[in-house]
mmCIF file of C-alpha atoms in Angstrom:
data_model
loop_
_atom_site.group_PDB
_atom_site.id
_atom_site.type_symbol
_atom_site.label_atom_id
_atom_site.label_comp_id
_atom_site.label_asym_id
_atom_site.label_seq_id
_atom_site.Cartn_x
_atom_site.Cartn_y
_atom_site.Cartn_z
ATOM 1 C CA MET A 1 -64.037 -11.569 -34.956
ATOM 2 C CA THR A 2 -63.521 -14.359 -37.461
ATOM 3 C CA THR A 3 -64.897 -17.849 -37.160
ATOM 4 C CA PRO A 4 -62.273 -20.245 -35.770
ATOM 5 C CA LEU A 5 -61.125 -22.932 -38.176
ATOM 6 C CA ILE A 6 -61.068 -25.354 -35.248
ATOM 7 C CA ALA A 7 -63.599 -24.152 -32.706
ATOM 8 C CA PRO A 8 -63.062 -24.775 -29.003
ATOM 9 C CA VAL A 9 -65.070 -27.622 -27.531
ATOM 10 C CA GLY A 10 -68.255 -26.784 -25.691
ATOM 11 C CA PRO A 11 -70.526 -28.637 -23.292
ATOM 12 C CA SER A 12 -72.090 -30.703 -26.071
ATOM 13 C CA ASN A 13 -68.876 -31.908 -27.719
ATOM 14 C CA THR A 14 -66.230 -32.137 -24.998
ATOM 15 C CA PRO A 15 -64.646 -35.587 -24.967
ATOM 16 C CA ALA A 16 -65.215 -37.197 -21.582
ATOM 17 C CA ALA A 17 -61.492 -37.865 -21.235
ATOM 18 C CA SER A 18 -60.796 -34.110 -21.534
ATOM 19 C CA GLU A 19 -63.192 -33.124 -18.754
ATOM 20 C CA PRO A 20 -60.859 -33.723 -15.760
ATOM 21 C CA THR A 21 -58.036 -31.706 -17.326
ATOM 22 C CA LEU A 22 -60.408 -28.882 -18.261
ATOM 23 C CA ALA A 23 -61.781 -28.888 -14.691
ATOM 24 C CA ALA A 24 -58.239 -28.612 -13.298
ATOM 25 C CA LEU A 25 -57.472 -25.748 -15.696
ATOM 26 C CA LYS A 26 -60.683 -23.976 -14.671
ATOM 27 C CA THR A 27 -59.641 -24.228 -11.035
ATOM 28 C CA LYS A 28 -56.126 -22.975 -11.826
ATOM 29 C CA PHE A 29 -57.151 -20.046 -14.063
ATOM 30 C CA GLY A 30 -60.676 -19.297 -12.843
ATOM 31 C CA GLY A 31 -61.922 -20.232 -16.310
ATOM 32 C CA VAL A 32 -60.698 -22.193 -19.295
ATOM 33 C CA PRO A 33 -58.810 -20.172 -21.903
ATOM 34 C CA LYS A 34 -60.025 -20.948 -25.432
ATOM 35 C CA MET A 35 -56.634 -22.329 -26.370
ATOM 36 C CA PHE A 36 -57.078 -25.188 -23.889
ATOM 37 C CA SER A 37 -60.670 -25.732 -25.031
ATOM 38 C CA THR A 38 -59.317 -26.089 -28.551
ATOM 39 C CA PHE A 39 -56.661 -28.578 -27.466
ATOM 40 C CA ALA A 40 -59.475 -30.483 -25.675
ATOM 41 C CA HIS A 41 -60.671 -32.013 -28.956
ATOM 42 C CA SER A 42 -57.819 -34.433 -28.322
ATOM 43 C CA PRO A 43 -57.633 -35.560 -24.682
ATOM 44 C CA ALA A 44 -54.033 -36.683 -25.275
ATOM 45 C CA ALA A 45 -52.988 -33.311 -26.717
ATOM 46 C CA LEU A 46 -54.780 -31.420 -23.931
ATOM 47 C CA GLU A 47 -53.136 -33.526 -21.250
ATOM 48 C CA ALA A 48 -49.751 -33.063 -22.918
ATOM 49 C CA VAL A 49 -49.994 -29.272 -23.169
ATOM 50 C CA ALA A 50 -51.431 -28.888 -19.665
ATOM 51 C CA GLY A 51 -48.672 -31.120 -18.313
ATOM 52 C CA TYR A 52 -46.093 -29.045 -20.176
ATOM 53 C CA PHE A 53 -47.386 -25.836 -18.580
ATOM 54 C CA ASN A 54 -47.467 -27.436 -15.124
ATOM 55 C CA ALA A 55 -43.964 -28.868 -15.464
ATOM 56 C CA MET A 56 -42.463 -25.613 -16.732
ATOM 57 C CA GLY A 57 -43.953 -23.907 -13.676
ATOM 58 C CA GLY A 58 -41.196 -25.664 -11.734
ATOM 59 C CA ALA A 59 -38.401 -24.602 -14.097
ATOM 60 C CA LYS A 60 -35.246 -22.821 -13.013
ATOM 61 C CA LEU A 61 -36.039 -20.067 -15.531
ATOM 62 C CA SER A 62 -38.194 -17.449 -13.831
ATOM 63 C CA ALA A 63 -41.805 -16.921 -14.832
ATOM 64 C CA ARG A 64 -40.796 -13.480 -16.131
ATOM 65 C CA THR A 65 -38.105 -14.965 -18.381
ATOM 66 C CA GLN A 66 -40.459 -17.652 -19.640
ATOM 67 C CA GLU A 67 -42.984 -14.943 -20.520
ATOM 68 C CA ALA A 68 -40.240 -12.990 -22.324
ATOM 69 C CA ILE A 69 -39.467 -16.098 -24.389
ATOM 70 C CA ALA A 70 -43.166 -16.692 -25.046
ATOM 71 C CA ILE A 71 -43.683 -13.124 -26.250
ATOM 72 C CA ALA A 72 -40.624 -13.177 -28.525
ATOM 73 C CA VAL A 73 -41.597 -16.541 -30.038
ATOM 74 C CA ALA A 74 -45.260 -15.531 -30.468
ATOM 75 C CA GLU A 75 -44.143 -12.397 -32.299
ATOM 76 C CA LEU A 76 -41.919 -14.462 -34.617
ATOM 77 C CA ASN A 77 -44.707 -16.944 -35.281
ATOM 78 C CA ARG A 78 -47.344 -14.221 -35.702
ATOM 79 C CA CYS A 79 -49.554 -15.770 -33.051
ATOM 80 C CA THR A 80 -51.839 -13.000 -31.815
ATOM 81 C CA TYR A 81 -53.490 -15.337 -29.316
ATOM 82 C CA CYS A 82 -50.244 -16.229 -27.531
ATOM 83 C CA LEU A 83 -48.836 -12.719 -27.839
ATOM 84 C CA SER A 84 -51.961 -11.394 -26.127
ATOM 85 C CA ALA A 85 -52.065 -14.109 -23.466
ATOM 86 C CA HIS A 86 -48.397 -13.872 -22.528
ATOM 87 C CA THR A 87 -48.452 -10.076 -22.540
ATOM 88 C CA ALA A 88 -51.283 -10.222 -19.995
ATOM 89 C CA LEU A 89 -49.411 -12.819 -17.940
ATOM 90 C CA ALA A 90 -46.176 -10.808 -18.074
ATOM 91 C CA LYS A 91 -48.025 -7.708 -16.870
ATOM 92 C CA GLY A 92 -49.182 -9.841 -13.950
ATOM 93 C CA HIS A 93 -45.512 -10.477 -13.144
ATOM 94 C CA GLY A 94 -44.870 -6.735 -13.069
ATOM 95 C CA VAL A 95 -43.291 -6.388 -16.510
ATOM 96 C CA LYS A 96 -43.495 -2.773 -17.698
ATOM 97 C CA ALA A 97 -44.823 -1.627 -21.085
ATOM 98 C CA ASP A 98 -41.395 -0.716 -22.466
ATOM 99 C CA GLU A 99 -40.062 -4.131 -21.460
ATOM 100 C CA LEU A 100 -42.997 -5.838 -23.197
ATOM 101 C CA THR A 101 -42.186 -3.921 -26.366
ATOM 102 C CA GLY A 102 -38.589 -5.059 -26.073
ATOM 103 C CA PHE A 103 -39.581 -8.692 -25.561
ATOM 104 C CA ARG A 104 -41.567 -8.583 -28.805
ATOM 105 C CA SER A 105 -38.350 -7.794 -30.668
ATOM 106 C CA GLY A 106 -36.271 -10.171 -28.538
ATOM 107 C CA ARG A 107 -34.732 -7.433 -26.407
ATOM 108 C CA SER A 108 -34.107 -7.011 -22.695
ATOM 109 C CA ALA A 109 -32.057 -4.486 -20.717
ATOM 110 C CA ASP A 110 -30.794 -7.297 -18.491
ATOM 111 C CA PRO A 111 -27.682 -8.981 -20.006
ATOM 112 C CA ARG A 112 -28.602 -12.453 -18.730
ATOM 113 C CA GLU A 113 -32.168 -12.195 -19.990
ATOM 114 C CA GLN A 114 -30.853 -10.801 -23.289
ATOM 115 C CA ALA A 115 -28.621 -13.849 -23.745
ATOM 116 C CA ILE A 116 -31.612 -16.092 -23.069
ATOM 117 C CA LEU A 117 -33.764 -14.198 -25.577
ATOM 118 C CA ASP A 118 -30.990 -14.267 -28.174
ATOM 119 C CA LEU A 119 -30.767 -18.035 -27.796
ATOM 120 C CA ALA A 120 -34.555 -18.519 -27.847
ATOM 121 C CA VAL A 121 -35.001 -16.353 -30.927
ATOM 122 C CA ALA A 122 -32.130 -18.104 -32.714
ATOM 123 C CA ILE A 123 -33.665 -21.495 -31.913
ATOM 124 C CA ALA A 124 -37.045 -20.383 -33.242
ATOM 125 C CA ARG A 125 -35.668 -18.672 -36.354
ATOM 126 C CA THR A 126 -33.195 -21.365 -37.402
ATOM 127 C CA ARG A 127 -35.053 -24.373 -36.021
ATOM 128 C CA ALA A 128 -32.004 -24.802 -33.757
ATOM 129 C CA ALA A 129 -29.698 -25.297 -36.740
ATOM 130 C CA ASP A 130 -27.350 -22.373 -36.084
ATOM 131 C CA VAL A 131 -27.255 -21.301 -32.442
ATOM 132 C CA GLY A 132 -23.560 -21.668 -31.582
ATOM 133 C CA PRO A 133 -22.831 -17.994 -30.869
ATOM 134 C CA GLN A 134 -26.007 -17.574 -28.809
ATOM 135 C CA LEU A 135 -25.319 -20.753 -26.862
ATOM 136 C CA ALA A 136 -21.772 -19.572 -26.132
ATOM 137 C CA GLN A 137 -23.092 -16.191 -24.908
ATOM 138 C CA ALA A 138 -25.684 -17.894 -22.707
ATOM 139 C CA ARG A 139 -22.942 -19.992 -21.126
ATOM 140 C CA LYS A 140 -20.779 -16.874 -20.725
ATOM 141 C CA VAL A 141 -23.476 -15.137 -18.666
ATOM 142 C CA GLY A 142 -23.758 -18.218 -16.457
ATOM 143 C CA LEU A 143 -26.659 -20.305 -17.681
ATOM 144 C CA SER A 144 -26.514 -23.856 -16.393
ATOM 145 C CA ASP A 145 -27.145 -26.873 -18.575
ATOM 146 C CA ALA A 146 -30.563 -27.178 -16.920
ATOM 147 C CA GLU A 147 -31.417 -23.608 -17.878
ATOM 148 C CA LEU A 148 -30.210 -24.157 -21.439
ATOM 149 C CA VAL A 149 -32.467 -27.191 -21.724
ATOM 150 C CA GLU A 150 -35.341 -25.121 -20.314
ATOM 151 C CA VAL A 151 -34.805 -22.424 -22.968
ATOM 152 C CA VAL A 152 -35.183 -25.101 -25.644
ATOM 153 C CA ALA A 153 -38.229 -26.516 -23.824
ATOM 154 C CA ALA A 154 -39.823 -23.060 -23.526
ATOM 155 C CA VAL A 155 -39.343 -22.411 -27.236
ATOM 156 C CA ALA A 156 -40.836 -25.813 -28.091
ATOM 157 C CA GLN A 157 -43.792 -25.253 -25.754
ATOM 158 C CA ASN A 158 -44.528 -21.924 -27.381
ATOM 159 C CA VAL A 159 -44.119 -23.209 -30.920
ATOM 160 C CA LEU A 160 -46.693 -25.895 -30.103
ATOM 161 C CA THR A 161 -49.239 -23.448 -28.738
ATOM 162 C CA ASN A 162 -48.505 -20.820 -31.416
ATOM 163 C CA TYR A 163 -49.004 -23.316 -34.203
ATOM 164 C CA LEU A 164 -52.278 -24.671 -32.833
ATOM 165 C CA ASN A 165 -53.685 -21.186 -32.309
ATOM 166 C CA VAL A 166 -52.626 -19.987 -35.751
ATOM 167 C CA VAL A 167 -53.988 -23.117 -37.475
ATOM 168 C CA ALA A 168 -57.199 -23.067 -35.428
ATOM 169 C CA GLY A 169 -57.719 -19.311 -35.625
ATOM 170 C CA THR A 170 -58.394 -19.345 -31.881
ATOM 171 C CA GLU A 171 -60.384 -16.334 -30.752
ATOM 172 C CA VAL A 172 -58.339 -14.192 -28.367
ATOM 173 C CA ASP A 173 -59.880 -14.213 -24.893
ATOM 174 C CA PHE A 174 -57.256 -11.946 -23.296
ATOM 175 C CA PRO A 175 -56.781 -8.215 -23.856
ATOM 176 C CA ARG A 176 -55.835 -8.246 -27.533
ATOM 177 C CA VAL A 177 -52.346 -7.114 -28.523
ATOM 178 C CA ALA A 178 -51.924 -6.034 -32.118
#
């Protein structure tokens, strides 16, 4: 274990304005993942990321597909924290080991999910600069405009959390994936 570059807040240094959001996260998850405790240094950032997670819970994209995107993006961004967290969450949604391996390389056996992963990976790799073919394929397999927007939102959400965890060196508090 290495020392985090930005340590999670603790009882002695939690900003008062972060406490209600952390309490809600504790209720939701049964504990507060270290990523959220790290975001808690900034009540505004914590509220934003928690709100993002809550809002995406109501997305048209399934939880499984959102986890697939999260795993593919975490792999690209070399974020061990998010890769580990989303692998654990995906397992909770019944995703099998071979599927998890595929998600890490942006692969799925399902053509619709594959089109979504191709688009998500292209967005992350090119910073959305060159995604025409992937967007066309996603439309071809029937993604709605709402779902296309949600793919972009899911990539952005994961880039945010990946970047914080990489910069902070957040200690992984899920079963670690190498």
